[in-house]
């Protein structure tokens, strides 16, 4: 494996992760009604760290392979929408718009997983936990939006 590629893709993931540091949940999110199955706050950075490492390794495995153009394009779309969701949901407090963003993210993650599977089984399998986590995040975003629909977006 080309470790310089791992580092490059890890840096892309760090860019996405940086939005989590810039747009933290804060008191607005704490005040929202949430479903009983909401993961504890400490789980999010732990899970995302592990996912970003797996995402970077998967991309580094797929990138140098022949015919990886569509896979890398799908990767670019998913990392862009991954980066966008946090400022939309936590920064702008737009729960419904966040739901749209994370819906597109889910599709992009599925597309990337599929493309990676065509190139490298391990790369594809490394995206499975990511798809599962984005599925949970989508359901959580939807539930929070439903439970707080009449709420003002002001902080």
mmCIF file of C-alpha atoms in Angstrom:
data_model
loop_
_atom_site.group_PDB
_atom_site.id
_atom_site.type_symbol
_atom_site.label_atom_id
_atom_site.label_comp_id
_atom_site.label_asym_id
_atom_site.label_seq_id
_atom_site.Cartn_x
_atom_site.Cartn_y
_atom_site.Cartn_z
ATOM 1 C CA UNK A 1 0.000 0.000 0.000
ATOM 2 C CA UNK A 2 1.192 3.500 -0.812
ATOM 3 C CA UNK A 3 1.304 5.233 2.571
ATOM 4 C CA UNK A 4 1.624 8.652 0.957
ATOM 5 C CA UNK A 5 -1.836 8.060 -0.540
ATOM 6 C CA UNK A 6 -3.174 7.086 2.882
ATOM 7 C CA UNK A 7 -1.819 10.370 4.233
ATOM 8 C CA UNK A 8 -3.355 12.392 1.385
ATOM 9 C CA UNK A 9 -6.786 10.831 1.873
ATOM 10 C CA UNK A 10 -6.461 11.151 5.640
ATOM 11 C CA UNK A 11 -5.842 14.872 5.149
ATOM 12 C CA UNK A 12 -9.049 15.070 3.106
ATOM 13 C CA UNK A 13 -10.860 13.366 5.970
ATOM 14 C CA UNK A 14 -9.248 15.788 8.438
ATOM 15 C CA UNK A 15 -10.708 18.636 6.408
ATOM 16 C CA UNK A 16 -14.142 17.113 6.821
ATOM 17 C CA UNK A 17 -13.513 16.445 10.508
ATOM 18 C CA UNK A 18 -12.419 20.037 11.077
ATOM 19 C CA UNK A 19 -15.991 21.193 10.583
ATOM 20 C CA UNK A 20 -16.853 19.215 13.712
ATOM 21 C CA UNK A 21 -14.369 21.298 15.678
ATOM 22 C CA UNK A 22 -15.589 24.556 14.122
ATOM 23 C CA UNK A 23 -19.313 23.853 14.426
ATOM 24 C CA UNK A 24 -19.794 21.999 17.692
ATOM 25 C CA UNK A 25 -23.255 20.876 18.800
ATOM 26 C CA UNK A 26 -23.403 23.292 21.729
ATOM 27 C CA UNK A 27 -26.382 24.414 23.750
ATOM 28 C CA UNK A 28 -28.700 24.586 20.730
ATOM 29 C CA UNK A 29 -28.331 20.858 20.058
ATOM 30 C CA UNK A 30 -28.451 20.006 23.761
ATOM 31 C CA UNK A 31 -31.813 21.782 24.050
ATOM 32 C CA UNK A 32 -33.406 19.783 21.217
ATOM 33 C CA UNK A 33 -35.671 16.816 21.818
ATOM 34 C CA UNK A 34 -33.887 13.657 20.706
ATOM 35 C CA UNK A 35 -34.912 10.003 20.454
ATOM 36 C CA UNK A 36 -33.982 7.630 23.269
ATOM 37 C CA UNK A 37 -31.593 5.751 20.968
ATOM 38 C CA UNK A 38 -29.369 8.802 20.368
ATOM 39 C CA UNK A 39 -25.738 7.740 20.818
ATOM 40 C CA UNK A 40 -23.906 9.400 23.725
ATOM 41 C CA UNK A 41 -21.946 12.545 22.813
ATOM 42 C CA UNK A 42 -18.571 10.888 23.448
ATOM 43 C CA UNK A 43 -19.314 8.257 20.770
ATOM 44 C CA UNK A 44 -19.327 10.681 17.853
ATOM 45 C CA UNK A 45 -15.640 11.704 17.825
ATOM 46 C CA UNK A 46 -14.539 8.145 18.630
ATOM 47 C CA UNK A 47 -16.592 6.610 15.829
ATOM 48 C CA UNK A 48 -15.713 9.321 13.305
ATOM 49 C CA UNK A 49 -11.994 8.964 14.006
ATOM 50 C CA UNK A 50 -12.118 5.233 13.300
ATOM 51 C CA UNK A 51 -14.298 5.772 10.229
ATOM 52 C CA UNK A 52 -11.997 8.417 8.766
ATOM 53 C CA UNK A 53 -8.991 6.114 9.097
ATOM 54 C CA UNK A 54 -10.909 3.336 7.333
ATOM 55 C CA UNK A 55 -12.129 5.739 4.649
ATOM 56 C CA UNK A 56 -8.581 6.946 3.972
ATOM 57 C CA UNK A 57 -7.172 3.414 3.770
ATOM 58 C CA UNK A 58 -10.013 2.347 1.453
ATOM 59 C CA UNK A 59 -9.421 5.279 -0.889
ATOM 60 C CA UNK A 60 -5.655 4.698 -0.871
ATOM 61 C CA UNK A 61 -6.245 1.081 -1.900
ATOM 62 C CA UNK A 62 -8.621 2.021 -4.722
ATOM 63 C CA UNK A 63 -6.983 5.163 -6.114
ATOM 64 C CA UNK A 64 -3.969 3.612 -7.873
ATOM 65 C CA UNK A 65 -5.978 0.844 -9.518
ATOM 66 C CA UNK A 66 -6.873 0.880 -13.201
ATOM 67 C CA UNK A 67 -10.322 2.289 -13.964
ATOM 68 C CA UNK A 68 -10.643 4.002 -10.573
ATOM 69 C CA UNK A 69 -11.927 7.280 -12.027
ATOM 70 C CA UNK A 70 -15.589 6.758 -11.113
ATOM 71 C CA UNK A 71 -14.636 5.501 -7.662
ATOM 72 C CA UNK A 72 -12.522 8.577 -6.977
ATOM 73 C CA UNK A 73 -15.281 10.847 -8.291
ATOM 74 C CA UNK A 74 -17.757 9.168 -5.922
ATOM 75 C CA UNK A 75 -15.216 9.550 -3.105
ATOM 76 C CA UNK A 76 -14.967 13.285 -3.848
ATOM 77 C CA UNK A 77 -18.753 13.687 -3.718
ATOM 78 C CA UNK A 78 -19.101 11.826 -0.431
ATOM 79 C CA UNK A 79 -16.274 13.716 1.308
ATOM 80 C CA UNK A 80 -17.753 17.029 0.085
ATOM 81 C CA UNK A 81 -21.208 16.238 1.494
ATOM 82 C CA UNK A 82 -19.626 14.820 4.650
ATOM 83 C CA UNK A 83 -17.881 18.176 5.086
ATOM 84 C CA UNK A 84 -21.062 20.141 4.339
ATOM 85 C CA UNK A 85 -23.436 18.449 6.787
ATOM 86 C CA UNK A 86 -21.939 19.746 10.056
ATOM 87 C CA UNK A 87 -22.048 23.463 9.184
ATOM 88 C CA UNK A 88 -25.570 23.107 7.782
ATOM 89 C CA UNK A 89 -26.951 21.228 10.796
ATOM 90 C CA UNK A 90 -24.896 22.551 13.722
ATOM 91 C CA UNK A 91 -23.747 25.884 12.279
ATOM 92 C CA UNK A 92 -26.919 27.085 10.572
ATOM 93 C CA UNK A 93 -29.303 24.981 12.711
ATOM 94 C CA UNK A 94 -31.085 23.835 9.559
ATOM 95 C CA UNK A 95 -32.366 20.394 10.470
ATOM 96 C CA UNK A 96 -34.398 19.848 7.281
ATOM 97 C CA UNK A 97 -31.563 21.050 5.030
ATOM 98 C CA UNK A 98 -29.238 18.816 7.029
ATOM 99 C CA UNK A 99 -31.542 15.914 6.239
ATOM 100 C CA UNK A 100 -31.242 16.656 2.525
ATOM 101 C CA UNK A 101 -27.442 16.900 2.778
ATOM 102 C CA UNK A 102 -27.119 13.662 4.727
ATOM 103 C CA UNK A 103 -29.493 11.936 2.290
ATOM 104 C CA UNK A 104 -27.188 12.881 -0.569
ATOM 105 C CA UNK A 105 -24.224 11.821 1.579
ATOM 106 C CA UNK A 106 -25.823 8.394 2.133
ATOM 107 C CA UNK A 107 -26.280 7.918 -1.614
ATOM 108 C CA UNK A 108 -22.700 9.053 -2.263
ATOM 109 C CA UNK A 109 -21.306 6.693 0.389
ATOM 110 C CA UNK A 110 -23.278 3.799 -1.106
ATOM 111 C CA UNK A 111 -22.020 4.701 -4.587
ATOM 112 C CA UNK A 112 -18.437 4.891 -3.332
ATOM 113 C CA UNK A 113 -18.781 1.575 -1.531
ATOM 114 C CA UNK A 114 -20.128 -0.014 -4.727
ATOM 115 C CA UNK A 115 -17.370 1.473 -6.868
ATOM 116 C CA UNK A 116 -14.689 0.399 -4.378
ATOM 117 C CA UNK A 117 -16.090 -3.147 -4.289
ATOM 118 C CA UNK A 118 -15.658 -3.332 -8.063
ATOM 119 C CA UNK A 119 -11.966 -2.465 -7.656
ATOM 120 C CA UNK A 120 -10.864 -3.977 -4.343
ATOM 121 C CA UNK A 121 -12.888 -6.096 -1.914
ATOM 122 C CA UNK A 122 -11.121 -4.738 1.174
ATOM 123 C CA UNK A 123 -11.601 -1.125 0.078
ATOM 124 C CA UNK A 124 -15.312 -1.775 -0.376
ATOM 125 C CA UNK A 125 -15.666 -3.563 2.938
ATOM 126 C CA UNK A 126 -13.905 -0.682 4.720
ATOM 127 C CA UNK A 127 -16.821 1.520 3.626
ATOM 128 C CA UNK A 128 -19.506 -0.719 5.173
ATOM 129 C CA UNK A 129 -19.173 0.707 8.726
ATOM 130 C CA UNK A 130 -19.275 4.210 7.242
ATOM 131 C CA UNK A 131 -22.533 3.430 5.426
ATOM 132 C CA UNK A 132 -23.989 1.984 8.629
ATOM 133 C CA UNK A 133 -22.993 5.057 10.647
ATOM 134 C CA UNK A 134 -24.376 7.466 8.031
ATOM 135 C CA UNK A 135 -27.603 5.423 8.071
ATOM 136 C CA UNK A 136 -27.844 5.943 11.842
ATOM 137 C CA UNK A 137 -26.979 9.639 11.447
ATOM 138 C CA UNK A 138 -29.659 10.036 8.760
ATOM 139 C CA UNK A 139 -32.252 8.405 11.013
ATOM 140 C CA UNK A 140 -31.158 10.582 13.941
ATOM 141 C CA UNK A 141 -31.299 13.759 11.826
ATOM 142 C CA UNK A 142 -34.786 12.776 10.620
ATOM 143 C CA UNK A 143 -35.999 12.020 14.144
ATOM 144 C CA UNK A 144 -34.593 15.252 15.572
ATOM 145 C CA UNK A 145 -36.192 17.244 12.767
ATOM 146 C CA UNK A 146 -39.561 15.515 13.328
ATOM 147 C CA UNK A 147 -39.397 16.010 17.096
ATOM 148 C CA UNK A 148 -38.466 19.708 16.817
ATOM 149 C CA UNK A 149 -40.331 20.895 13.687
ATOM 150 C CA UNK A 150 -42.039 23.904 15.244
ATOM 151 C CA UNK A 151 -38.873 25.105 16.922
ATOM 152 C CA UNK A 152 -37.237 28.349 15.872
ATOM 153 C CA UNK A 153 -33.796 28.007 14.262
ATOM 154 C CA UNK A 154 -32.383 30.844 16.366
ATOM 155 C CA UNK A 155 -29.791 29.964 18.985
#
